[in-house]
Amino acid sequence: MKKFELAVIPGDGIGKEVVPAALEVLDTLAEVHGGITFTYTSFPWSCDYYMEHGQMMPEDGLQTLQGFEAIFLGAVGDPTRVPDHISLWGLLIKIRREFEQVINIRPAKYFRGLESPLLKPNEFDLLVVRENSEGEYSEIGGRIHKGEDELAIQSAVFSRKGTERAMRYAFELAQKRRGHVTSATKSNGIVHTMPFWDGVFKEVSRDYPDVQTTSTHIDALAAFFVTKPHVFDVVVASNLFGDILTDIGAAIMGSIGIAPAANINLNGKYPSMFEPVHGSAPDIQGQNMANPIGQIWTAKLMLEHLGEHEVADKLLKVVEDVTDSGIKTRDIGGTSTTTEVTSEICKRLKQ
């Protein structure tokens, strides 16, 4: 019997609804499988917690999380009460940075039962590997002066170590998929970091002669995600470029509400963290209408990370079967509730 100890942070808004739904699905999977089990320790860290304690998580929060095998996060944010830069940097980004979760993975695929806005989606199935620790989202910079002389400087930081490990991760994934990696660049306009990125990509590619490569400027690549997403297998991108491309990926699927994400720690010192891409959606909280698929697909990524690939594949197939049968929430054209979608997925897992 394999036992997995998970830290669970439902967070804000619909996170408090879709996380319990996903845990119900995980427990059903464990029951059907018979050889795995999950234990959950839930933490109330959220904007509610901030309103009471003046911080998004306690001072020893990271130390508490360190002993778990994975972190399962719902959604963070409630800008009507806590500014986003406080809620995100006080919890989500704090965990990402200090737990060295240097890789972010976000898949996008033609999802059965979901209407893509694309006229010809051609059953695309792509995976974006996003460098998750530096790049354009560095904290280096500042603002000086006032009025018309005010000046803001933001410095992008690209290390060889950070760039290379993201690329190697992408190549190793491509070897298990369809054998192609596309690099997102902009070396015709960004004259220092992107030529550096291109150079590292070329060097790394030599170690993977069985993998085909393409290097595409980000503006064209964004357009190609819309016009021909089916040609892509694995895409590796910097922090900013990866963030933009993955939102396009969610959009061409038909809903950001189903998109999952994984924040991966590579050195084994800290747990990885798994979260859906959607926000906390406080406007629909408590109405039993939140789409649980993003959180459940996120659970699938977590299962893969834990080595349970067969069970992970079964889960996604069942989720697509349920959606394809018309049992889906309002945001993707259905009439079912959060509870009804979750119950149907659990029912079919047992069949």
Short mmCIF file of C-alpha atoms in Angstrom, two decimals, residues 116-278:
data_model
loop_
_atom_site.label_atom_id
_atom_site.label_comp_id
_atom_site.label_asym_id
_atom_site.label_seq_id
_atom_site.Cartn_x
_atom_site.Cartn_y
_atom_site.Cartn_z
CA SER A 116 -13.50 25.00 -28.42
CA PRO A 117 -13.84 28.52 -29.89
CA LEU A 118 -11.61 27.30 -32.72
CA LEU A 119 -13.36 26.37 -35.94
CA LYS A 120 -10.97 23.45 -36.50
CA PRO A 121 -9.27 22.45 -33.23
CA ASN A 122 -7.87 19.26 -34.83
CA GLU A 123 -7.62 17.52 -31.44
CA PHE A 124 -4.58 19.51 -30.31
CA ASP A 125 -2.63 18.20 -27.32
CA LEU A 126 0.23 20.39 -26.12
CA LEU A 127 2.20 20.99 -22.95
CA VAL A 128 3.87 24.25 -21.95
CA VAL A 129 6.94 24.07 -19.72
CA ARG A 130 7.34 27.49 -18.14
CA GLU A 131 10.47 28.62 -16.32
CA ASN A 132 8.97 29.51 -12.96
CA SER A 133 11.60 31.23 -10.83
CA GLU A 134 13.24 34.13 -12.66
CA GLY A 135 13.05 35.69 -16.12
CA GLU A 136 10.81 38.72 -16.54
CA TYR A 137 9.23 38.23 -13.11
CA SER A 138 12.34 39.04 -11.11
CA GLU A 139 12.06 41.49 -8.23
CA ILE A 140 15.03 43.56 -9.40
CA GLY A 141 14.14 47.13 -10.29
CA GLY A 142 12.52 50.21 -8.85
CA ARG A 143 10.96 53.61 -9.40
CA ILE A 144 12.45 57.06 -8.97
CA HIS A 145 11.41 60.70 -9.42
CA LYS A 146 7.90 62.10 -9.74
CA GLY A 147 5.70 63.68 -12.37
CA GLU A 148 6.91 63.71 -15.94
CA ASP A 149 10.38 62.64 -14.80
CA GLU A 150 9.13 59.50 -13.05
CA LEU A 151 11.07 56.44 -14.09
CA ALA A 152 10.41 52.71 -13.61
CA ILE A 153 13.00 50.02 -14.27
CA GLN A 154 12.32 46.29 -14.21
CA SER A 155 15.22 43.94 -14.83
CA ALA A 156 14.71 40.50 -16.34
CA VAL A 157 17.07 37.86 -14.97
CA PHE A 158 18.04 34.77 -16.97
CA SER A 159 20.60 32.43 -15.44
CA ARG A 160 22.18 29.60 -17.41
CA LYS A 161 21.19 27.21 -14.63
CA GLY A 162 17.54 28.25 -14.59
CA THR A 163 17.22 28.38 -18.36
CA GLU A 164 18.93 25.05 -18.98
CA ARG A 165 16.97 23.09 -16.38
CA ALA A 166 13.65 24.26 -17.85
CA MET A 167 14.78 23.25 -21.31
CA ARG A 168 16.07 19.84 -20.21
CA TYR A 169 12.78 19.20 -18.45
CA ALA A 170 10.95 20.02 -21.68
CA PHE A 171 13.15 17.74 -23.77
CA GLU A 172 12.71 14.85 -21.35
CA LEU A 173 8.94 15.26 -21.49
CA ALA A 174 9.03 15.38 -25.28
CA GLN A 175 10.89 12.07 -25.34
CA LYS A 176 7.88 10.52 -23.59
CA ARG A 177 5.38 12.26 -25.87
CA ARG A 178 5.71 13.01 -29.60
CA GLY A 179 9.35 14.03 -29.73
CA HIS A 180 9.19 17.74 -30.51
CA VAL A 181 10.11 20.87 -28.52
CA THR A 182 9.27 24.43 -29.54
CA SER A 183 11.20 27.26 -27.92
CA ALA A 184 9.40 30.58 -27.36
CA THR A 185 11.80 33.43 -28.10
CA LYS A 186 11.93 37.09 -29.14
CA SER A 187 15.57 37.50 -30.07
CA ASN A 188 14.73 39.91 -32.89
CA GLY A 189 13.50 42.47 -30.38
CA ILE A 190 14.96 41.64 -26.96
CA VAL A 191 18.67 41.89 -27.62
CA HIS A 192 20.32 40.34 -24.54
CA THR A 193 18.18 37.77 -22.75
CA MET A 194 16.55 36.17 -25.76
CA PRO A 195 19.73 35.55 -27.81
CA PHE A 196 21.08 34.02 -24.59
CA TRP A 197 17.94 31.88 -24.34
CA ASP A 198 18.35 30.81 -27.99
CA GLY A 199 21.98 29.88 -27.43
CA VAL A 200 21.22 27.69 -24.42
CA PHE A 201 18.37 26.04 -26.31
CA LYS A 202 20.68 25.16 -29.18
CA GLU A 203 23.29 23.74 -26.80
CA VAL A 204 20.78 21.65 -24.84
CA SER A 205 19.18 20.30 -28.02
CA ARG A 206 22.46 18.61 -28.96
CA ASP A 207 22.03 16.24 -26.02
CA TYR A 208 18.64 15.11 -27.36
CA PRO A 209 19.25 14.16 -31.01
CA ASP A 210 16.04 12.12 -31.08
CA VAL A 211 13.91 15.23 -30.38
CA GLN A 212 13.02 17.65 -33.15
CA THR A 213 13.15 21.37 -32.38
CA THR A 214 11.69 24.67 -33.53
CA SER A 215 12.42 28.18 -32.27
CA THR A 216 9.56 30.63 -32.79
CA HIS A 217 9.13 34.29 -31.90
CA ILE A 218 6.51 34.75 -29.19
CA ASP A 219 4.22 36.98 -31.25
CA ALA A 220 4.02 34.44 -34.06
CA LEU A 221 3.80 31.59 -31.56
CA ALA A 222 0.81 33.19 -29.85
CA ALA A 223 -0.90 33.41 -33.24
CA PHE A 224 -0.02 29.80 -34.06
CA PHE A 225 -1.61 28.65 -30.79
CA VAL A 226 -4.86 29.94 -32.29
CA THR A 227 -4.42 28.99 -35.94
CA LYS A 228 -2.66 25.62 -35.66
CA PRO A 229 -2.28 24.40 -32.05
CA HIS A 230 -2.28 20.78 -33.21
CA VAL A 231 1.29 21.11 -34.55
CA PHE A 232 2.74 21.63 -31.05
CA ASP A 233 3.94 18.98 -28.64
CA VAL A 234 6.05 20.50 -25.83
CA VAL A 235 6.67 24.25 -25.71
CA VAL A 236 9.36 25.70 -23.43
CA ALA A 237 9.09 29.34 -22.47
CA SER A 238 10.33 31.98 -20.07
CA ASN A 239 8.26 33.03 -17.08
CA LEU A 240 6.31 35.80 -18.85
CA PHE A 241 6.01 34.12 -22.24
CA GLY A 242 4.89 30.87 -20.61
CA ASP A 243 2.28 32.70 -18.56
CA ILE A 244 0.77 34.30 -21.66
CA LEU A 245 0.87 31.16 -23.81
CA THR A 246 -0.83 29.03 -21.18
CA ASP A 247 -3.74 31.42 -20.88
CA ILE A 248 -4.15 31.17 -24.65
CA GLY A 249 -4.01 27.40 -24.25
CA ALA A 250 -6.83 27.50 -21.72
CA ALA A 251 -8.85 29.82 -23.96
CA ILE A 252 -8.62 27.58 -27.02
CA MET A 253 -9.80 24.63 -24.91
CA GLY A 254 -12.96 26.59 -24.27
CA SER A 255 -12.63 27.58 -20.63
CA ILE A 256 -9.92 28.67 -18.22
CA GLY A 257 -12.08 26.93 -15.60
CA ILE A 258 -10.76 23.50 -16.57
CA ALA A 259 -7.05 24.31 -16.93
CA PRO A 260 -4.61 22.73 -14.44
CA ALA A 261 -1.06 23.62 -13.41
CA ALA A 262 1.86 22.05 -11.59
CA ASN A 263 4.71 23.87 -9.83
CA ILE A 264 7.58 21.39 -9.76
CA ASN A 265 10.52 21.22 -7.38
CA LEU A 266 13.36 19.33 -9.08
CA ASN A 267 15.93 18.88 -6.33
CA GLY A 268 13.75 16.94 -3.89
CA LYS A 269 14.34 19.34 -1.02
CA TYR A 270 10.75 20.59 -0.96
CA PRO A 271 7.32 19.41 -2.09
CA SER A 272 5.83 20.42 -5.42
CA MET A 273 2.53 22.32 -5.54
CA PHE A 274 -0.51 21.72 -7.74
CA GLU A 275 -3.17 24.33 -8.50
CA PRO A 276 -5.82 25.06 -11.14
CA VAL A 277 -5.33 28.09 -13.36
CA HIS A 278 -8.72 29.65 -12.61
#
